[in-house]
Amino acid sequence: MHRVHAGYTVLLPVAAERAAAASELLAELAAQPERLRFAQSTTTHFATITILPAQTYRGEPLPATLLFATSFCGPARVHVRELVALMAEPLRAVFGCCEGFPERCSNDELEAFLVARRSGDAFYSGMQNLSPLDVERHHELREAIEGFLDERQAEGSLPETASGVRRAIQSFVRSRPELAWVQESFAPPAGTWLALHWRTLIAGAIAVPVLAALVACSVARIFVHDAMLGDVVEGGWIAVGLLVAFGLGLVLAIRDAERDQTYVAERQPDALVRELAATQNRPVVNEFTIVGPIKEEGTLRPLGLRMLLWLVARLAEGIPGLRAPIEIPTVATARWIAADRGRRLVFISNYTNSAEGYVRDFIDVTAGAKNINLSFGFGRGYPKTRWIVDAGAITDPNAFSYVVAANQRPTAFWYGPYRNLSIDNIRVNRQIREGVLAKLDDDDARKWLLLL
C-alpha cells in the first residue's frame, strides 16, 4: 500500500439551532483529545476541526461551516475506514451538528457519507511518502545511533575513518532486534507515482493526444482532400481557439478587477495579534487556520480561484518531466480550499516555529512573493496584484502579514503528534534511515555522518 500524503477535507454548513452546541462540543474535544483517537490512527499525520464563521461575499451570505480536515497517507478509502473504526461515535456527534447529516447512521453509512462529502483542495506535503510510524521509527533510529556514537566516543573506540564509523553503526543497527525494520526496503511501493500524479496524467492524456491528432489531421488535409477531415480540422481548431480565448478572457477580466480593488488590509490591533500568537506557542510545530471571502471586484474571481488552486496543487506535487515538487523548509503540510463555490478561501498549515517567521519566509524573496500572490492574491484585503503574480506581496509585504492576522481564526481542535520534531528533523531523520545501510563511497559516507 502506498504512503502518498494527501488532504481529506469535509465542509458542512452548521445547523443554526446547533451552532452553540457545536462550539461547546469542539471545546470539550479539545480539552479531552483522547475522545478522538487520532493517536491510534496509522494513517493520520495532522487533523484540524473547527467552525468557519458566517461571512458574506458581495452581499451573499456564506454560512457558518464545520471544517474537518486531516493530513493522511495511503489510499483515501483506507483512511476513512480507519477513522470510522476508531471514532465513529464522536464523529457522529461532530457531524450531527451539521445540515444534511443522517441521524443514527450506521458505521457503513457514516463512511459512505464522508466519502461522498469530500471537498477538493490544493495540498502540499513536506513529508511525502511517510507514514506516522515511519516518522516515529526514524526518530528512534537517529536517537539510537547518536546514543551508540556517544558511548563509543566516550570509550575512545570509534574508528578513525568515516567509512569505519559507518560500518560500526551498521553493525550496531543490525545487532538490535528493535531496529530489525531498518533492513526492510524503504522504496516507495508500486502505484506510488500514479497515486500522486494521476490528475496531471489525466489532463495530459486528454490535451496532448488531442492536440497531436489535430496537428496530424491538419497536415494530412494538405495531401488528402476529404470533406469530413476538413470539418474535423476546422472544428478542432475552432475549439482550441475558443479555449484560448476563454483563458485570455478570464485573465483579462481578473486584471480589470485588480485595477478596481480599493480595500487592502491594515495593521491589526496589537491585542488581537497577541491573542492569536498565544494559540501558536507550542515548542516546535504549530497550526493555523485562515479563512475569508475573496475580493469582491470581478464576477469571475470565484472561477479563477478554483482554476488557480488546481494549478497550485499540480505545482506542489510536481509535474513529471517538467518541474520538481515545491519544497518549503518550514512547512509540514499546507492546504488551500476554494470553499462556497470559490467565494471563500481557506488555508490550513502545520509549520515549524512562530507564525511571524513562517509568513516572512515566503515574502523575503521575489520568487516566494510571486508564489504567495498566486495562492493568496484573491483573498479579500490582500495587497493589489498585477496580472495575478506581480505586485501584491512583492511591493507591499506588510499588507500580506496584516491580511493573515485579519483572517486567522482560532482552531477549535487540532491534532499534531510531532510537537517536538520540526519538518527539518523529519526530513533529516528520513535521510539517515535511507542511507544507514546503503552502499556509499567515502565522500558520501562523510556527508551521511554529518546528518547525525
Short mmCIF file of C-alpha atoms in Angstrom, two decimals:
data_model
loop_
_atom_site.label_atom_id
_atom_site.label_comp_id
_atom_site.label_asym_id
_atom_site.label_seq_id
_atom_site.Cartn_x
_atom_site.Cartn_y
_atom_site.Cartn_z
CA MET A 1 0.00 0.00 0.00
CA HIS A 2 1.41 3.38 -0.99
CA ARG A 3 2.19 6.16 1.51
CA VAL A 4 1.33 9.14 -0.67
CA HIS A 5 0.38 12.09 1.52
CA ALA A 6 -2.88 13.95 0.83
CA GLY A 7 -5.52 16.07 2.48
CA TYR A 8 -9.02 14.86 3.37
CA THR A 9 -11.39 17.79 3.72
CA VAL A 10 -15.08 17.86 4.61
CA LEU A 11 -17.04 21.13 4.71
CA LEU A 12 -20.62 21.11 6.03
CA PRO A 13 -22.92 24.03 6.93
CA VAL A 14 -23.67 24.08 10.66
CA ALA A 15 -27.39 23.90 11.51
CA ALA A 16 -28.36 27.25 13.01
CA GLU A 17 -30.05 25.67 16.01
CA ARG A 18 -26.96 23.53 16.68
CA ALA A 19 -24.27 26.23 16.37
CA ALA A 20 -23.80 26.75 20.11
CA ALA A 21 -23.79 23.00 20.77
CA ALA A 22 -21.17 22.51 18.02
CA SER A 23 -18.83 25.06 19.60
CA GLU A 24 -19.28 23.51 23.03
CA LEU A 25 -18.61 20.02 21.68
CA LEU A 26 -15.38 21.07 19.96
CA ALA A 27 -14.24 22.80 23.16
CA GLU A 28 -14.87 19.55 25.05
CA LEU A 29 -12.94 17.53 22.48
CA ALA A 30 -10.02 19.98 22.65
CA ALA A 31 -9.97 19.53 26.44
CA GLN A 32 -10.30 15.73 26.10
CA PRO A 33 -8.46 14.94 22.85
CA GLU A 34 -8.32 11.23 23.66
CA ARG A 35 -12.02 11.01 22.72
CA LEU A 36 -10.96 11.45 19.10
CA ARG A 37 -8.49 8.59 18.79
CA PHE A 38 -6.24 10.09 16.15
CA ALA A 39 -3.21 8.96 18.16
CA GLN A 40 -4.15 5.36 17.33
CA SER A 41 -4.52 6.06 13.62
CA THR A 42 -1.87 4.56 11.34
CA THR A 43 -2.73 6.97 8.52
CA THR A 44 -3.25 10.39 10.18
CA HIS A 45 -0.44 12.94 10.43
CA PHE A 46 -2.47 16.03 11.42
CA ALA A 47 -6.13 16.90 11.96
CA THR A 48 -7.99 20.20 12.21
CA ILE A 49 -11.64 20.52 13.25
CA THR A 50 -13.10 23.99 13.61
CA ILE A 51 -16.04 26.17 12.65
CA LEU A 52 -15.61 28.73 9.89
CA PRO A 53 -17.65 31.82 10.85
CA ALA A 54 -20.60 33.11 8.86
CA GLN A 55 -19.36 35.75 6.40
CA THR A 56 -20.59 37.50 3.26
CA TYR A 57 -19.41 37.81 -0.32
CA ARG A 58 -20.93 40.60 -2.42
CA GLY A 59 -23.95 40.57 -0.11
CA GLU A 60 -24.34 36.78 -0.40
CA PRO A 61 -24.30 35.02 2.99
CA LEU A 62 -21.60 32.41 3.49
CA PRO A 63 -22.85 30.12 6.26
CA ALA A 64 -21.08 29.05 9.41
CA THR A 65 -19.38 25.85 8.30
CA LEU A 66 -17.80 22.89 10.05
CA LEU A 67 -14.32 22.22 8.70
CA PHE A 68 -12.98 18.69 9.20
CA ALA A 69 -9.53 18.30 7.66
CA THR A 70 -6.94 15.57 8.03
CA SER A 71 -3.49 15.14 6.51
CA PHE A 72 -3.10 11.44 5.83
CA CYS A 73 -1.04 8.86 3.97
CA GLY A 74 -2.20 5.99 1.82
CA PRO A 75 -5.46 5.37 -0.05
CA ALA A 76 -8.30 7.68 0.98
CA ARG A 77 -10.77 4.82 1.44
CA VAL A 78 -8.41 3.11 3.90
CA HIS A 79 -8.03 6.36 5.84
CA VAL A 80 -11.78 6.98 6.11
CA ARG A 81 -12.47 3.37 7.07
CA GLU A 82 -9.87 3.60 9.83
CA LEU A 83 -11.31 6.87 11.19
CA VAL A 84 -14.78 5.38 11.36
CA ALA A 85 -13.49 2.22 13.07
CA LEU A 86 -11.59 4.27 15.67
CA MET A 87 -14.02 7.11 16.44
CA ALA A 88 -17.44 6.57 14.91
CA GLU A 89 -19.39 7.89 17.90
CA PRO A 90 -17.57 11.21 18.37
CA LEU A 91 -17.61 11.72 14.59
CA ARG A 92 -21.36 11.21 14.57
CA ALA A 93 -21.65 13.78 17.35
CA VAL A 94 -19.49 16.31 15.47
CA PHE A 95 -21.22 15.92 12.10
CA GLY A 96 -24.60 15.68 13.81
CA CYS A 97 -24.39 19.46 14.30
CA CYS A 98 -24.44 19.94 10.52
CA GLU A 99 -27.14 20.20 7.91
CA GLY A 100 -27.74 17.07 5.84
CA PHE A 101 -26.13 14.59 8.22
CA PRO A 102 -28.21 11.40 8.62
CA GLU A 103 -29.06 10.86 12.27
CA ARG A 104 -28.41 7.45 13.86
CA CYS A 105 -26.45 6.29 10.80
CA SER A 106 -24.52 3.03 10.87
CA ASN A 107 -20.75 2.90 10.56
CA ASP A 108 -21.07 1.91 6.90
CA GLU A 109 -23.41 4.84 6.28
CA LEU A 110 -21.03 7.19 8.10
CA GLU A 111 -18.15 6.01 5.93
CA ALA A 112 -20.22 6.46 2.77
CA PHE A 113 -21.25 9.94 3.93
CA LEU A 114 -17.64 11.03 4.48
CA VAL A 115 -16.56 9.65 1.11
CA ALA A 116 -19.43 11.41 -0.69
CA ARG A 117 -18.84 14.76 1.07
CA ARG A 118 -15.11 15.07 0.49
CA SER A 119 -14.18 18.53 -0.79
CA GLY A 120 -11.37 19.26 -3.20
CA ASP A 121 -8.24 21.05 -2.01
CA ALA A 122 -4.79 22.08 -3.13
CA PHE A 123 -2.44 20.17 -0.86
CA TYR A 124 1.28 20.47 -0.14
CA SER A 125 3.30 17.98 1.88
CA GLY A 126 6.86 18.37 3.09
CA MET A 127 6.89 14.75 4.29
CA GLN A 128 5.74 12.85 1.21
CA ASN A 129 5.67 9.03 1.32
CA LEU A 130 5.95 8.88 5.10
CA SER A 131 3.51 7.22 7.48
CA PRO A 132 3.19 8.24 11.15
CA LEU A 133 5.02 5.01 12.02
CA ASP A 134 7.85 5.97 9.67
CA VAL A 135 8.26 9.34 11.40
CA GLU A 136 8.31 7.69 14.82
CA ARG A 137 10.73 4.94 13.81
CA HIS A 138 13.13 7.29 12.03
CA HIS A 139 13.34 9.44 15.15
CA GLU A 140 14.05 6.37 17.29
CA LEU A 141 16.74 5.23 14.84
CA ARG A 142 18.51 8.57 15.00
CA GLU A 143 18.41 8.61 18.81
CA ALA A 144 19.74 5.03 18.96
CA ILE A 145 22.64 5.80 16.60
CA GLU A 146 23.54 9.01 18.40
CA GLY A 147 23.48 7.17 21.73
CA PHE A 148 25.76 4.49 20.30
CA LEU A 149 28.19 7.09 18.95
CA ASP A 150 28.26 8.98 22.25
CA GLU A 151 29.07 5.77 24.10
CA ARG A 152 31.82 4.70 21.70
CA GLN A 153 33.29 8.19 21.65
CA ALA A 154 33.43 8.25 25.46
CA GLU A 155 35.27 4.94 25.34
CA GLY A 156 37.63 6.26 22.67
CA SER A 157 36.81 3.28 20.44
CA LEU A 158 35.41 4.98 17.35
CA PRO A 159 37.20 4.12 14.07
CA GLU A 160 39.26 6.92 12.55
CA THR A 161 37.70 6.96 9.08
CA ALA A 162 34.19 7.93 8.04
CA SER A 163 33.65 4.56 6.38
CA GLY A 164 34.88 2.80 9.52
CA VAL A 165 32.47 4.76 11.72
CA ARG A 166 29.64 3.98 9.36
CA ARG A 167 30.46 0.25 9.36
CA ALA A 168 30.38 0.32 13.16
CA ILE A 169 26.98 1.99 13.04
CA GLN A 170 25.72 -0.63 10.58
CA SER A 171 26.89 -3.45 12.83
CA PHE A 172 25.17 -1.81 15.78
CA VAL A 173 21.90 -1.38 13.87
CA ARG A 174 21.92 -4.97 12.63
CA SER A 175 22.54 -6.24 16.17
CA ARG A 176 19.47 -4.51 17.68
CA PRO A 177 16.25 -6.57 17.40
CA GLU A 178 14.13 -3.44 17.88
CA LEU A 179 15.75 -1.96 14.77
CA ALA A 180 15.20 -5.00 12.53
CA TRP A 181 12.76 -2.94 10.43
CA VAL A 182 15.70 -0.86 9.13
CA GLN A 183 16.75 -3.82 6.96
CA GLU A 184 13.41 -3.78 5.17
CA SER A 185 13.16 -1.93 1.85
CA PHE A 186 12.05 1.69 2.15
CA ALA A 187 11.48 2.16 -1.59
CA PRO A 188 8.00 3.54 -2.43
CA PRO A 189 5.70 0.61 -3.29
CA ALA A 190 4.17 0.03 -6.70
CA GLY A 191 1.48 2.54 -7.58
CA THR A 192 3.03 5.42 -5.64
CA TRP A 193 3.90 7.54 -8.68
CA LEU A 194 0.46 7.03 -10.20
CA ALA A 195 -1.32 7.79 -6.92
CA LEU A 196 0.49 11.14 -6.72
CA HIS A 197 0.31 12.28 -10.34
CA TRP A 198 -2.92 10.80 -11.72
CA ARG A 199 -4.64 14.19 -12.05
CA THR A 200 -1.78 15.63 -14.07
CA LEU A 201 -1.68 12.47 -16.18
CA ILE A 202 -5.39 12.69 -16.98
CA ALA A 203 -5.05 16.32 -18.03
CA GLY A 204 -2.02 15.46 -20.17
CA ALA A 205 -3.66 12.32 -21.59
CA ILE A 206 -6.55 14.46 -22.82
CA ALA A 207 -4.71 17.57 -24.01
CA VAL A 208 -1.54 16.16 -25.60
CA PRO A 209 -3.04 13.38 -27.80
CA VAL A 210 -5.94 15.59 -28.88
CA LEU A 211 -3.61 18.42 -29.91
CA ALA A 212 -1.20 15.99 -31.59
CA ALA A 213 -4.07 14.38 -33.50
CA LEU A 214 -5.33 17.80 -34.56
CA VAL A 215 -1.90 18.77 -35.88
CA ALA A 216 -1.60 15.43 -37.71
CA CYS A 217 -5.04 15.87 -39.28
CA SER A 218 -4.10 19.40 -40.33
CA VAL A 219 -1.00 18.10 -42.09
CA ALA A 220 -2.96 15.26 -43.68
CA ARG A 221 -5.51 17.71 -45.02
CA ILE A 222 -2.79 19.23 -47.22
CA PHE A 223 -2.49 15.94 -49.09
CA VAL A 224 -5.96 14.43 -48.66
CA HIS A 225 -8.97 16.38 -49.87
CA ASP A 226 -11.74 14.91 -47.76
CA ALA A 227 -14.77 16.91 -46.58
CA MET A 228 -15.10 15.06 -43.26
CA LEU A 229 -11.41 15.50 -42.50
CA GLY A 230 -11.74 19.19 -43.29
CA ASP A 231 -14.69 19.52 -40.92
CA VAL A 232 -12.74 17.76 -38.16
CA VAL A 233 -9.73 20.04 -38.60
CA GLU A 234 -11.83 23.19 -38.78
CA GLY A 235 -13.94 22.24 -35.76
CA GLY A 236 -10.87 21.22 -33.77
CA TRP A 237 -9.03 24.49 -34.30
CA ILE A 238 -12.19 26.45 -33.52
CA ALA A 239 -12.45 24.56 -30.22
CA VAL A 240 -8.79 25.28 -29.44
CA GLY A 241 -9.32 28.92 -30.28
CA LEU A 242 -12.36 29.12 -28.02
CA LEU A 243 -10.40 27.59 -25.13
CA VAL A 244 -7.53 30.03 -25.63
CA ALA A 245 -9.97 32.91 -25.89
CA PHE A 246 -11.69 31.78 -22.69
CA GLY A 247 -8.36 31.65 -20.84
CA LEU A 248 -7.29 35.05 -22.11
CA GLY A 249 -10.72 36.49 -21.33
CA LEU A 250 -10.56 35.15 -17.79
CA VAL A 251 -7.10 36.63 -17.23
CA LEU A 252 -8.16 39.99 -18.69
CA ALA A 253 -11.30 40.03 -16.53
CA ILE A 254 -9.21 39.37 -13.43
CA ARG A 255 -6.74 42.07 -14.47
CA ASP A 256 -9.64 44.52 -14.79
CA ALA A 257 -10.83 43.50 -11.31
CA GLU A 258 -7.32 44.06 -9.95
CA ARG A 259 -7.45 47.68 -11.11
CA ASP A 260 -10.79 48.20 -9.36
CA GLN A 261 -9.64 46.93 -5.95
CA THR A 262 -9.97 49.51 -3.17
CA TYR A 263 -9.66 47.64 0.14
CA VAL A 264 -6.29 46.46 1.47
CA ALA A 265 -5.93 45.06 4.98
CA GLU A 266 -4.34 47.34 7.56
CA ARG A 267 -2.22 46.60 10.59
CA GLN A 268 -4.27 44.67 13.13
CA PRO A 269 -4.53 45.74 16.79
CA ASP A 270 -1.67 44.50 18.95
CA ALA A 271 -4.14 42.84 21.33
CA LEU A 272 -5.53 40.70 18.51
CA VAL A 273 -2.06 39.75 17.29
CA ARG A 274 -1.02 38.75 20.81
CA GLU A 275 -4.23 36.72 21.25
CA LEU A 276 -3.59 34.83 18.02
CA ALA A 277 0.09 34.31 18.85
CA ALA A 278 -0.93 32.70 22.13
CA THR A 279 -2.56 29.89 20.14
CA GLN A 280 0.71 29.20 18.28
CA ASN A 281 3.29 28.93 21.03
CA ARG A 282 3.98 25.20 21.04
CA PRO A 283 7.72 24.45 21.16
CA VAL A 284 8.26 23.25 17.59
CA VAL A 285 5.22 22.59 15.38
CA ASN A 286 2.17 24.86 15.27
CA GLU A 287 -1.01 25.16 13.21
CA PHE A 288 -3.20 27.97 11.98
CA THR A 289 -6.44 28.30 10.07
CA ILE A 290 -7.10 31.31 7.86
CA VAL A 291 -10.50 31.91 6.29
CA GLY A 292 -12.06 34.85 4.49
CA PRO A 293 -14.11 35.85 1.46
CA ILE A 294 -12.26 36.58 -1.74
CA LYS A 295 -12.04 40.04 -3.28
CA GLU A 296 -15.42 41.26 -4.44
CA GLU A 297 -14.24 43.10 -7.57
CA GLY A 298 -14.90 41.00 -10.67
CA THR A 299 -17.60 38.37 -11.15
CA LEU A 300 -15.17 35.75 -12.48
CA ARG A 301 -12.87 35.65 -9.47
CA PRO A 302 -14.54 32.54 -7.92
CA LEU A 303 -13.94 30.57 -11.12
CA GLY A 304 -10.41 31.96 -11.39
CA LEU A 305 -9.64 30.95 -7.81
CA ARG A 306 -10.71 27.36 -8.37
CA MET A 307 -8.66 27.08 -11.54
CA LEU A 308 -5.59 28.64 -9.94
CA LEU A 309 -5.73 26.33 -6.93
CA TRP A 310 -5.86 23.34 -9.27
CA LEU A 311 -2.64 24.67 -10.79
CA VAL A 312 -1.12 25.29 -7.33
CA ALA A 313 -1.87 21.67 -6.40
CA ARG A 314 -0.09 20.37 -9.50
CA LEU A 315 2.93 22.60 -8.85
CA ALA A 316 3.04 21.44 -5.23
CA GLU A 317 3.20 17.76 -6.17
CA GLY A 318 5.49 18.37 -9.15
CA ILE A 319 4.88 17.91 -12.87
CA PRO A 320 6.63 14.77 -14.17
CA GLY A 321 9.44 15.61 -16.55
CA LEU A 322 8.89 19.36 -16.26
CA ARG A 323 9.02 20.57 -12.67
CA ALA A 324 10.18 19.17 -9.32
CA PRO A 325 7.80 19.31 -6.34
CA ILE A 326 7.71 22.54 -4.34
CA GLU A 327 9.80 22.40 -1.17
CA ILE A 328 9.07 24.77 1.73
CA PRO A 329 11.66 24.41 4.54
CA THR A 330 9.37 25.22 7.48
CA VAL A 331 6.09 23.58 6.37
CA ALA A 332 4.96 20.04 7.14
CA THR A 333 1.64 20.39 5.34
CA ALA A 334 -0.38 23.19 3.77
CA ARG A 335 -3.83 23.23 2.21
CA TRP A 336 -5.82 25.75 0.20
CA ILE A 337 -9.58 25.28 -0.18
CA ALA A 338 -11.89 27.19 -2.52
CA ALA A 339 -14.96 26.94 -0.29
CA ASP A 340 -18.52 28.08 -1.04
CA ARG A 341 -18.10 27.62 -4.80
CA GLY A 342 -14.90 29.66 -4.81
CA ARG A 343 -16.31 32.59 -2.86
CA ARG A 344 -14.23 31.92 0.25
CA LEU A 345 -10.56 30.95 0.58
CA VAL A 346 -9.50 28.67 3.43
CA PHE A 347 -5.86 27.97 4.28
CA ILE A 348 -4.56 25.49 6.86
CA SER A 349 -0.90 24.99 7.67
CA ASN A 350 1.13 22.82 10.04
CA TYR A 351 4.50 24.53 10.30
CA THR A 352 7.69 24.89 12.33
CA ASN A 353 8.24 27.71 14.86
CA SER A 354 6.34 31.00 15.01
CA ALA A 355 3.80 32.34 12.53
CA GLU A 356 5.67 35.64 12.02
CA GLY A 357 8.86 33.93 10.88
CA TYR A 358 6.86 31.42 8.87
CA VAL A 359 5.00 34.16 6.98
CA ARG A 360 8.20 36.11 6.36
CA ASP A 361 9.85 33.04 4.82
CA PHE A 362 7.61 33.49 1.79
CA ILE A 363 7.91 37.21 1.13
CA ASP A 364 11.60 37.92 1.73
CA VAL A 365 12.44 36.96 -1.87
CA THR A 366 10.68 37.93 -5.08
CA ALA A 367 10.12 34.36 -6.29
CA GLY A 368 8.49 33.43 -2.99
CA ALA A 369 6.32 36.54 -3.02
CA LYS A 370 5.12 35.66 -6.53
CA ASN A 371 4.09 32.21 -5.32
CA ILE A 372 2.22 33.83 -2.45
CA ASN A 373 0.45 36.14 -4.90
CA LEU A 374 -0.63 33.10 -6.90
CA SER A 375 -2.01 31.20 -3.91
CA PHE A 376 -3.37 34.04 -1.73
CA GLY A 377 -3.82 37.00 -4.09
CA PHE A 378 -7.58 36.50 -4.46
CA GLY A 379 -8.20 36.85 -0.71
CA ARG A 380 -10.08 39.96 0.44
CA GLY A 381 -7.68 42.52 1.91
CA TYR A 382 -4.66 41.07 0.09
CA PRO A 383 -2.49 43.85 -1.42
CA LYS A 384 -3.28 44.71 -5.02
CA THR A 385 -1.76 42.33 -7.52
CA ARG A 386 -0.97 42.89 -11.20
CA TRP A 387 -1.52 40.07 -13.69
CA ILE A 388 -2.12 37.75 -10.72
CA VAL A 389 1.56 37.11 -9.80
CA ASP A 390 3.09 40.61 -9.90
CA ALA A 391 3.00 43.41 -7.27
CA GLY A 392 0.98 42.21 -4.23
CA ALA A 393 3.35 40.89 -1.56
CA ILE A 394 6.33 41.97 -3.67
CA THR A 395 5.57 45.66 -3.31
CA ASP A 396 3.56 45.57 -0.06
CA PRO A 397 4.83 42.67 2.09
CA ASN A 398 3.47 44.11 5.33
CA ALA A 399 -0.07 44.03 3.98
CA PHE A 400 0.27 40.28 3.44
CA SER A 401 1.08 39.89 7.15
CA TYR A 402 -1.88 42.10 8.02
CA VAL A 403 -4.35 40.08 5.94
CA VAL A 404 -3.10 36.85 7.54
CA ALA A 405 -3.77 38.27 11.02
CA ALA A 406 -7.12 39.75 9.96
CA ASN A 407 -8.41 36.42 8.65
CA GLN A 408 -6.88 33.97 11.10
CA ARG A 409 -9.37 32.16 13.32
CA PRO A 410 -8.53 30.21 16.49
CA THR A 411 -8.65 26.49 15.70
CA ALA A 412 -11.15 24.66 17.91
CA PHE A 413 -9.45 21.23 17.76
CA TRP A 414 -6.00 20.33 16.46
CA TYR A 415 -4.18 17.02 16.44
CA GLY A 416 -0.44 17.23 15.81
CA PRO A 417 1.73 14.40 17.16
CA TYR A 418 5.11 15.84 16.10
CA ARG A 419 5.23 18.72 18.54
CA ASN A 420 8.92 18.13 19.30
CA LEU A 421 10.02 17.40 15.73
CA SER A 422 10.42 20.12 13.13
CA ILE A 423 9.86 19.32 9.47
CA ASP A 424 13.63 19.65 9.04
CA ASN A 425 14.13 17.00 11.76
CA ILE A 426 11.71 14.70 9.95
CA ARG A 427 13.48 15.15 6.62
CA VAL A 428 16.95 14.59 8.09
CA ASN A 429 15.76 11.53 10.02
CA ARG A 430 14.47 10.12 6.77
CA GLN A 431 17.83 10.68 5.06
CA ILE A 432 19.54 8.86 7.94
CA ARG A 433 17.17 5.91 7.58
CA GLU A 434 17.63 5.77 3.79
CA GLY A 435 21.42 5.92 3.99
CA VAL A 436 22.25 3.80 7.01
CA LEU A 437 22.53 0.52 5.09
CA ALA A 438 23.00 1.94 1.60
CA LYS A 439 26.20 1.46 -0.40
CA LEU A 440 28.15 4.73 -0.11
CA ASP A 441 31.70 5.73 -1.02
CA ASP A 442 33.97 7.54 1.45
CA ASP A 443 32.82 11.01 0.40
CA ASP A 444 29.12 10.11 0.66
CA ALA A 445 29.75 8.36 3.98
CA ARG A 446 31.22 11.58 5.40
CA LYS A 447 28.20 13.55 4.16
CA TRP A 448 25.85 10.99 5.70
CA LEU A 449 27.63 11.18 9.09
CA LEU A 450 27.15 14.95 9.10
CA LEU A 451 23.40 14.32 9.33
CA LEU A 452 23.86 12.90 12.84
#
